[in-house]
XYZ file of N, CA and C in Angstrom:
372
model
N 43.099 23.269 -27.997
C 41.895 24.052 -28.126
C 40.695 23.191 -27.736
N 39.980 23.599 -26.694
C 38.857 22.813 -26.195
C 37.609 23.002 -27.026
N 36.942 21.921 -27.290
C 35.723 21.994 -28.074
C 34.554 21.837 -27.115
N 33.712 22.861 -27.055
C 32.575 22.838 -26.139
C 31.456 22.020 -26.768
N 31.091 20.971 -26.108
C 30.053 20.092 -26.647
C 28.681 20.573 -26.200
N 27.762 20.473 -27.096
C 26.383 20.805 -26.771
C 25.562 19.534 -26.884
N 24.497 19.444 -26.105
C 23.685 18.232 -26.168
C 23.059 18.063 -27.551
N 22.943 16.829 -27.980
C 22.300 16.553 -29.269
C 20.810 16.839 -29.159
N 20.160 16.925 -30.296
C 18.716 17.145 -30.308
C 17.977 16.072 -29.539
N 18.459 14.831 -29.655
C 17.814 13.726 -28.938
C 17.901 13.936 -27.429
N 19.082 14.335 -26.945
C 19.239 14.549 -25.508
C 18.406 15.728 -25.031
N 18.293 16.761 -25.859
C 17.449 17.890 -25.483
C 15.999 17.452 -25.379
N 15.565 16.577 -26.296
C 14.188 16.080 -26.223
C 13.985 15.213 -24.986
N 14.999 14.407 -24.639
C 14.904 13.608 -23.410
C 14.738 14.530 -22.206
N 15.541 15.580 -22.143
C 15.447 16.489 -21.011
C 14.085 17.172 -20.982
N 13.575 17.564 -22.143
C 12.255 18.187 -22.209
C 11.188 17.221 -21.693
N 11.324 15.961 -22.076
C 10.378 14.934 -21.629
C 10.458 14.751 -20.108
N 11.680 14.723 -19.577
C 11.849 14.612 -18.128
C 11.247 15.820 -17.423
N 11.457 17.011 -17.973
C 10.896 18.218 -17.372
C 9.374 18.140 -17.339
N 8.776 17.626 -18.401
C 7.329 17.460 -18.454
C 6.857 16.561 -17.309
N 7.530 15.439 -17.120
C 7.139 14.521 -16.050
C 7.421 15.092 -14.659
N 8.473 15.865 -14.522
C 8.744 16.507 -13.230
C 7.640 17.514 -12.895
N 7.160 18.226 -13.891
C 6.042 19.158 -13.678
C 4.795 18.384 -13.258
N 4.517 17.285 -13.955
C 3.338 16.475 -13.634
C 3.420 15.915 -12.217
N 4.599 15.426 -11.837
C 4.765 14.904 -10.472
C 4.579 16.007 -9.437
N 5.005 17.229 -9.763
C 4.803 18.358 -8.853
C 3.322 18.657 -8.724
N 2.595 18.634 -9.840
C 1.151 18.866 -9.805
C 0.460 17.840 -8.914
N 0.966 16.633 -8.922
C 0.379 15.544 -8.126
C 0.942 15.495 -6.701
N 1.827 16.443 -6.382
C 2.486 16.514 -5.071
C 3.217 15.219 -4.735
N 3.876 14.640 -5.754
C 4.629 13.399 -5.571
C 6.124 13.615 -5.778
N 6.561 14.871 -5.918
C 7.952 15.142 -6.256
C 8.716 15.552 -5.006
N 9.489 14.600 -4.478
C 10.285 14.923 -3.311
C 11.453 13.971 -3.166
N 12.513 14.517 -2.595
C 13.686 13.767 -2.187
C 14.166 12.695 -3.136
N 14.593 11.609 -2.565
C 15.196 10.525 -3.330
C 14.184 9.712 -4.128
N 12.921 9.969 -3.936
C 11.874 9.237 -4.654
C 11.803 9.638 -6.126
N 12.359 10.795 -6.468
C 12.246 11.315 -7.825
C 12.732 10.307 -8.855
N 13.942 9.828 -8.671
C 14.542 8.909 -9.632
C 13.739 7.618 -9.734
N 13.337 7.071 -8.594
C 12.539 5.836 -8.595
C 11.207 6.020 -9.318
N 10.542 7.152 -9.063
C 9.252 7.408 -9.711
C 9.394 7.500 -11.228
N 10.409 8.226 -11.683
C 10.594 8.371 -13.126
C 10.982 7.050 -13.775
N 11.825 6.298 -13.127
C 12.211 5.000 -13.692
C 11.012 4.076 -13.783
N 10.143 4.144 -12.794
C 8.922 3.333 -12.801
C 8.006 3.741 -13.966
N 7.866 5.052 -14.179
C 7.023 5.567 -15.264
C 7.516 5.097 -16.628
N 8.845 5.094 -16.831
C 9.422 4.833 -18.146
C 9.833 3.387 -18.373
N 9.792 2.553 -17.353
C 10.241 1.162 -17.472
C 9.570 0.408 -18.625
N 8.246 0.547 -18.813
C 7.613 -0.181 -19.915
C 8.136 0.200 -21.301
N 8.822 1.329 -21.404
C 9.313 1.824 -22.692
C 10.813 1.624 -22.870
N 11.434 0.938 -21.912
C 12.854 0.649 -22.017
C 13.761 1.837 -21.781
N 13.230 2.876 -21.166
C 14.032 4.070 -20.878
C 14.277 4.141 -19.379
N 15.537 4.250 -19.005
C 15.911 4.310 -17.592
C 16.777 5.544 -17.372
N 16.134 6.692 -17.047
C 16.921 7.917 -16.886
C 17.910 7.781 -15.735
N 19.105 8.337 -15.926
C 20.080 8.268 -14.846
C 19.972 9.498 -13.950
N 20.642 9.423 -12.835
C 20.600 10.450 -11.807
C 20.919 11.833 -12.372
N 21.993 11.939 -13.156
C 22.401 13.265 -13.644
C 21.395 13.840 -14.636
N 20.780 13.002 -15.484
C 19.772 13.487 -16.430
C 18.581 14.093 -15.692
N 18.121 13.378 -14.666
C 16.952 13.818 -13.915
C 17.253 15.125 -13.187
N 18.395 15.200 -12.545
C 18.695 16.403 -11.765
C 19.049 17.594 -12.650
N 19.579 17.362 -13.849
C 19.787 18.476 -14.786
C 18.430 19.055 -15.188
N 17.477 18.192 -15.481
C 16.135 18.648 -15.847
C 15.483 19.384 -14.678
N 15.642 18.846 -13.492
C 15.071 19.479 -12.301
C 15.697 20.850 -12.069
N 17.007 20.937 -12.200
C 17.693 22.220 -12.009
C 17.295 23.223 -13.085
N 17.030 22.749 -14.311
C 16.521 23.639 -15.361
C 15.207 24.276 -14.925
N 14.321 23.467 -14.355
C 13.019 23.982 -13.916
C 13.167 24.984 -12.776
N 14.133 24.754 -11.911
C 14.389 25.702 -10.824
C 14.947 27.005 -11.398
N 15.920 26.888 -12.294
C 16.517 28.080 -12.915
C 15.513 28.853 -13.755
N 14.554 28.159 -14.349
C 13.518 28.812 -15.153
C 12.434 29.458 -14.288
N 12.541 29.297 -12.973
C 11.577 29.917 -12.070
C 10.263 29.172 -11.977
N 10.254 27.908 -12.378
C 9.029 27.118 -12.331
C 8.894 26.413 -10.983
N 9.989 25.806 -10.524
C 9.969 25.083 -9.251
C 10.902 25.729 -8.243
N 10.650 25.417 -6.992
C 11.553 25.811 -5.902
C 11.683 24.631 -4.953
N 12.778 24.616 -4.224
C 12.992 23.573 -3.215
C 12.413 24.036 -1.887
N 11.762 23.121 -1.189
C 11.265 23.378 0.157
C 11.793 22.251 1.025
N 12.616 22.605 2.007
C 13.204 21.590 2.878
C 12.413 21.530 4.181
N 12.100 20.299 4.600
C 11.410 20.100 5.873
C 12.102 18.973 6.627
N 12.016 19.029 7.939
C 12.590 17.968 8.765
C 11.794 16.688 8.553
N 12.515 15.596 8.414
C 11.868 14.306 8.258
C 11.217 13.939 9.587
N 9.990 13.466 9.503
C 9.229 13.133 10.701
C 9.985 12.128 11.567
N 10.134 12.459 12.830
C 10.795 11.574 13.774
C 12.317 11.661 13.756
N 12.869 12.505 12.897
C 14.321 12.638 12.790
C 14.724 14.041 13.243
N 15.811 14.106 13.999
C 16.246 15.386 14.546
C 16.937 16.260 13.495
N 17.754 15.669 12.656
C 18.546 16.457 11.718
C 18.257 16.195 10.244
N 17.674 15.072 9.936
C 17.477 14.701 8.539
C 16.364 15.537 7.904
N 16.652 16.048 6.695
C 15.677 16.848 5.968
C 15.258 16.124 4.693
N 14.035 16.405 4.277
C 13.523 15.915 3.008
C 13.286 17.147 2.144
N 13.704 17.063 0.881
C 13.514 18.173 -0.039
C 12.268 17.903 -0.881
N 11.327 18.824 -0.813
C 10.128 18.773 -1.646
C 10.274 19.835 -2.720
N 9.635 19.629 -3.839
C 9.657 20.614 -4.912
C 8.241 21.122 -5.106
N 8.119 22.433 -5.129
C 6.821 23.087 -5.275
C 6.930 24.139 -6.372
N 5.790 24.536 -6.896
C 5.778 25.606 -7.875
C 6.093 26.931 -7.192
N 6.827 27.791 -7.895
C 7.025 29.151 -7.420
C 5.697 29.887 -7.617
N 5.657 31.142 -7.208
C 4.426 31.918 -7.331
C 3.924 31.968 -8.782
N 4.826 32.196 -9.716
C 4.477 32.235 -11.140
C 4.726 30.893 -11.828
N 5.277 29.942 -11.085
C 5.706 28.682 -11.672
C 4.620 27.847 -12.302
N 3.446 27.812 -11.694
C 2.374 26.992 -12.245
C 1.975 27.499 -13.622
N 1.856 28.828 -13.784
C 1.509 29.408 -15.087
C 2.593 29.098 -16.113
N 3.850 29.233 -15.700
C 4.970 28.932 -16.595
C 4.961 27.454 -16.982
N 4.633 26.592 -16.029
C 4.592 25.150 -16.283
C 3.501 24.813 -17.295
N 2.349 25.456 -17.185
C 1.259 25.197 -18.128
C 1.630 25.655 -19.534
N 2.326 26.786 -19.642
C 2.784 27.258 -20.946
C 3.806 26.288 -21.529
N 4.729 25.815 -20.694
C 5.743 24.857 -21.143
C 5.073 23.574 -21.645
N 4.085 23.081 -20.897
C 3.385 21.862 -21.301
C 2.654 22.059 -22.637
N 2.069 23.224 -22.823
C 1.361 23.514 -24.071
C 2.339 23.525 -25.244
N 3.489 24.162 -25.062
C 4.505 24.213 -26.117
C 5.046 22.817 -26.414
N 5.302 22.042 -25.365
C 5.834 20.696 -25.564
C 4.793 19.785 -26.222
N 3.527 19.975 -25.911
C 2.459 19.186 -26.543
C 2.468 19.408 -28.052
N 2.634 20.647 -28.476
C 2.697 20.943 -29.915
C 3.895 20.239 -30.547
N 5.040 20.244 -29.874
C 6.234 19.573 -30.389
C 6.044 18.054 -30.425
N 5.434 17.488 -29.384
C 5.180 16.045 -29.360
C 4.211 15.632 -30.466
N 3.183 16.448 -30.710
C 2.247 16.158 -31.796
C 2.972 16.145 -33.139
N 3.875 17.100 -33.345
C 4.649 17.166 -34.585
C 5.530 15.923 -34.733
N 6.205 15.549 -33.635
C 7.063 14.355 -33.658
C 6.255 13.092 -33.923
N 5.082 12.995 -33.305
C 4.228 11.832 -33.514
C 3.826 11.718 -34.982
N 3.490 12.844 -35.606
C 3.106 12.830 -37.016
C 4.284 12.387 -37.895
N 5.480 12.854 -37.568
C 6.669 12.450 -38.331
C 6.938 10.955 -38.180
N 6.780 10.439 -36.978
C 7.005 9.012 -36.730
C 5.970 8.177 -37.479
N 4.700 8.587 -37.408
C 3.650 7.853 -38.132
C 3.924 7.830 -39.637
N 4.359 8.965 -40.187
C 4.681 9.037 -41.614
C 5.849 8.112 -41.943
N 6.891 8.127 -41.114
C 8.063 7.275 -41.360
C 7.677 5.799 -41.318
N 6.831 5.425 -40.375
C 6.388 4.027 -40.271
C 5.566 3.643 -41.497
N 4.629 4.514 -41.870
C 3.782 4.234 -43.036
C 4.617 4.136 -44.302
N 5.510 5.089 -44.518
C 6.305 5.137 -45.747
C 7.323 3.993 -45.848
N 7.812 3.543 -44.724
C 8.879 2.556 -44.751
C 8.450 1.144 -44.387
N 7.332 0.996 -43.701
C 6.941 -0.338 -43.238
C 5.491 -0.687 -43.576
N 4.772 0.251 -44.143
C 3.368 -0.026 -44.223
C 2.708 -0.006 -45.501
C-alpha cells in the first residue's frame, strides 16, 4: 500500500518564499532561462540557503499553473536554433501576483512575530 507523501509545512514555506522571489524577478524583468537558479542562489547565499533546481522549477511551475506567469520563447541573438525562455506575467497575472504578495506578507509578519517571541522567551 503506497503512502502518498505531502510536503511538510517547512517545504511549503520554502516554495512560497521562492514564488515570492520569482514574482519579484519577473517584475524586474530578470527572470529568464538558466539564469533563474543562479539569481536565486545569489539572493539567498548570505542566509545559507541554496535552493536546488527541482525546488525552483516546482515553484515556477506553480506560478504558471496558477495563471500568474507564462513562458515566452525567443531565439537567442546570433543563434539559428537556440531559444531562451523568458517568464512574463499573464494578462491577469500581475494582479494575482500582487494579491499573493500581500497574503504572503501577512504570513511572514506572523512568522516574524513568532520568531521574535521565541527568541525573547528562550534567549533573552
